[in-house]
Coordinates of N, CA, C and O in Angstrom, one line a residue:
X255 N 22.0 111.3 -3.7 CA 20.8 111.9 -3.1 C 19.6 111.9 -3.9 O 18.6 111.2 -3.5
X256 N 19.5 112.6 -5.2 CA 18.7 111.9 -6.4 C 17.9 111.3 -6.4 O 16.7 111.6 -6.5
X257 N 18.7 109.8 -6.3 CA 18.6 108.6 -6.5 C 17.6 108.0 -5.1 O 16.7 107.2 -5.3
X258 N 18.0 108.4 -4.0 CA 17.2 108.1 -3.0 C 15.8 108.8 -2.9 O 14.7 108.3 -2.5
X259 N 16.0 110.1 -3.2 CA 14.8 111.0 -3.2 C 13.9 110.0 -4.3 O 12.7 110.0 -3.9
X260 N 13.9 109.3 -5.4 CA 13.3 108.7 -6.3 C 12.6 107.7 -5.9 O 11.5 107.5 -6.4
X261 N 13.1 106.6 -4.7 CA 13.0 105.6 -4.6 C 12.2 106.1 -3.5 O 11.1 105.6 -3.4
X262 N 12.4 106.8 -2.8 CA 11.0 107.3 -1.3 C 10.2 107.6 -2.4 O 9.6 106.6 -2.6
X263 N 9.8 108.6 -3.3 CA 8.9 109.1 -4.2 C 8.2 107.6 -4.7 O 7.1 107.3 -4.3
X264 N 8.9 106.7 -5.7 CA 8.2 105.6 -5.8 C 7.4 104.7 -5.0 O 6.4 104.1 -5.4
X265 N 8.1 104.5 -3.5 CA 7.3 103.9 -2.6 C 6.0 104.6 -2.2 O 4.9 104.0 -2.3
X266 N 6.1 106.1 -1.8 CA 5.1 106.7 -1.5 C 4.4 106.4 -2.5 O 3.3 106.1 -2.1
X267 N 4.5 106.4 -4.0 CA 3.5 106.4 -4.7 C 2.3 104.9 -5.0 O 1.1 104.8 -5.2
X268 N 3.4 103.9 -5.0 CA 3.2 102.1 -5.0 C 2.3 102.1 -3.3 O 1.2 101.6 -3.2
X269 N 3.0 102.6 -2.4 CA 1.8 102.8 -1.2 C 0.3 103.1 -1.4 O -0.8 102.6 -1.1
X270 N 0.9 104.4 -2.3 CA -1.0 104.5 -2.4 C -1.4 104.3 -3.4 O -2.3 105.1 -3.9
X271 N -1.0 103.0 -4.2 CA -2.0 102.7 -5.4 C -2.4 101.2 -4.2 O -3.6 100.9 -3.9
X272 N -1.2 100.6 -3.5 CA -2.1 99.2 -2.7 C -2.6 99.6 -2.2 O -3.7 99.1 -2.2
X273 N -2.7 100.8 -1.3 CA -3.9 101.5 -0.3 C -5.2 101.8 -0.6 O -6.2 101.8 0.0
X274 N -4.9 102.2 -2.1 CA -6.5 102.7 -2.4 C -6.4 101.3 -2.9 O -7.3 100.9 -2.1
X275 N -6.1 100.4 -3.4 CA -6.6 99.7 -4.2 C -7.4 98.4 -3.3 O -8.3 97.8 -3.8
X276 N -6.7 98.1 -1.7 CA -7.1 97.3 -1.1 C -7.9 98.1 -0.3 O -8.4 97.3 0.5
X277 N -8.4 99.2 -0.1 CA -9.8 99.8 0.5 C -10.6 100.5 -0.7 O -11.1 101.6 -0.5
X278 N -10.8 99.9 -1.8 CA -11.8 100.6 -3.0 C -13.3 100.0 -2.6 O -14.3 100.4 -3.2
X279 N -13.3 99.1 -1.7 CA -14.8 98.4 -1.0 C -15.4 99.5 -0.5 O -16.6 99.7 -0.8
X280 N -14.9 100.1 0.2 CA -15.2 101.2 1.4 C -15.5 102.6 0.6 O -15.8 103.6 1.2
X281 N -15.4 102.7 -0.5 CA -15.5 104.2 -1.4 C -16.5 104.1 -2.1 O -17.0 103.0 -2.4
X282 N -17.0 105.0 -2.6 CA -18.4 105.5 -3.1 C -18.6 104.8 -4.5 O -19.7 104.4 -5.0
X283 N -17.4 104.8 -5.1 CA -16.9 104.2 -6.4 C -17.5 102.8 -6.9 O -17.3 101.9 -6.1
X284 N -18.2 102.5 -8.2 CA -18.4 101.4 -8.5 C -17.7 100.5 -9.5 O -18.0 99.3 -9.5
X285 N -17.0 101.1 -10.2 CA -16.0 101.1 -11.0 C -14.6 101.9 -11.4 O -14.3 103.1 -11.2
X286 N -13.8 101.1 -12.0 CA -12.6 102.2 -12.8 C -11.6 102.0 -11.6 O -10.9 103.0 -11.5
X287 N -11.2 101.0 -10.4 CA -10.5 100.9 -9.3 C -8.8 100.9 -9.9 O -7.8 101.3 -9.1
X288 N -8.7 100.5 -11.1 CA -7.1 100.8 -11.3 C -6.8 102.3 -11.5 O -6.1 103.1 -10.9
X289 N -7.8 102.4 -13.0 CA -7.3 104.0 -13.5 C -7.4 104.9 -12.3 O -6.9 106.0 -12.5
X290 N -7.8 104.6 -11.1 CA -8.1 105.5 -10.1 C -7.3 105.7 -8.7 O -7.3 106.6 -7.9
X291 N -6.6 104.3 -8.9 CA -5.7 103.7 -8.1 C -4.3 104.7 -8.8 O -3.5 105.5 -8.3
X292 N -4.5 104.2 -10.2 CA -2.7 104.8 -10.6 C -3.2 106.1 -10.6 O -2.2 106.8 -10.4
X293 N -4.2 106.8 -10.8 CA -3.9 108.3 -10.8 C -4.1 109.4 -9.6 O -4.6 110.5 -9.7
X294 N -3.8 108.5 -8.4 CA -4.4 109.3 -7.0 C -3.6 110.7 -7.1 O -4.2 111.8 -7.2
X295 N -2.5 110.6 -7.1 CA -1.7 111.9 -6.9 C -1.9 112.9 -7.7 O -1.4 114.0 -7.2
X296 N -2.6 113.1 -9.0 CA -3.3 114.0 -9.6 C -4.9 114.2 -9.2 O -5.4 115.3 -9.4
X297 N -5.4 113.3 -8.9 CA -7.0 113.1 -8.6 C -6.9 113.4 -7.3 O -8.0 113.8 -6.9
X298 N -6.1 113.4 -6.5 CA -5.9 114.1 -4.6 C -5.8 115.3 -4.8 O -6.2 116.1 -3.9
X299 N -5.3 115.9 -5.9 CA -4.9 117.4 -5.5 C -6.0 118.2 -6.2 O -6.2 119.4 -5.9
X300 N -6.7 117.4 -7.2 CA -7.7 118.2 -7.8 C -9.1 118.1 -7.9 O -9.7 118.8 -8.6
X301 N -9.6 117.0 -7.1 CA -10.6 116.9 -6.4 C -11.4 116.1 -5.6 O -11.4 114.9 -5.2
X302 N -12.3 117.1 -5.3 CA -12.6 117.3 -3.6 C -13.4 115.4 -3.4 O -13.2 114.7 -2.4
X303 N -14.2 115.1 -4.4 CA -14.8 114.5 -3.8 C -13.8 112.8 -3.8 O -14.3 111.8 -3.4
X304 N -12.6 113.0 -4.5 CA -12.2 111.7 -5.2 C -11.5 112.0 -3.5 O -11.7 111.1 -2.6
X305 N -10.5 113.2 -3.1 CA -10.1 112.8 -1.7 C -10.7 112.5 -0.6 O -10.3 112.1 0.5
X306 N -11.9 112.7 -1.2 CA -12.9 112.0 0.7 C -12.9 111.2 0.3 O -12.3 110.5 1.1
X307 N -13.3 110.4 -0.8 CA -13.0 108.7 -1.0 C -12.0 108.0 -0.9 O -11.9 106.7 -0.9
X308 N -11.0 108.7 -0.8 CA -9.2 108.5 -0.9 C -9.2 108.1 0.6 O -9.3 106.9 0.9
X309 N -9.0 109.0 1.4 CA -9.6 108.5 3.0 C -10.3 107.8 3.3 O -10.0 107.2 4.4
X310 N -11.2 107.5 2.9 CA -12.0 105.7 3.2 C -11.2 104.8 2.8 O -10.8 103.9 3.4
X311 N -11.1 105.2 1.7 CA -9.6 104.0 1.5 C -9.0 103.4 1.9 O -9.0 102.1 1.9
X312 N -7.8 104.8 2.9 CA -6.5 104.5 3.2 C -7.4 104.5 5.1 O -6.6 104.8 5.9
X313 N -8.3 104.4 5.5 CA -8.8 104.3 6.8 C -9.4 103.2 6.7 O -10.6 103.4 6.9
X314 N -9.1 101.9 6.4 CA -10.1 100.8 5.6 C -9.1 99.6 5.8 O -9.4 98.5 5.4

């Protein structure tokens, strides 16, 4: 059970680095598209403006 819980966790996570990464055109952002890509899950929960860019994103 673990083991599966890890591998949904991973995909969800690998989802939203190609998501932000293939809608980073559409966001406010001019730079920094990796470090920003791998750290959505900490940068979604803690701020406001990186999640309204996170939604252009993933609506992109």
């Amino acid at each position: 059970m673990l083991q599966l819980l890890t591998i949904v966790l991973v995909a969800v996570y690998a989802g939203g680095v190609w998501k932000f990464i293939s809608g980073f055109n559409k966001t406010n952002f001019e730079s920094g598209r990796l470090p920003l890509a791998f750290l959505w899950p900490v940068l979604l929960l803690t701020n406001r403006a990186y999640r309204q860019n996170f939604n252009r994103a993933l609506k992109g």
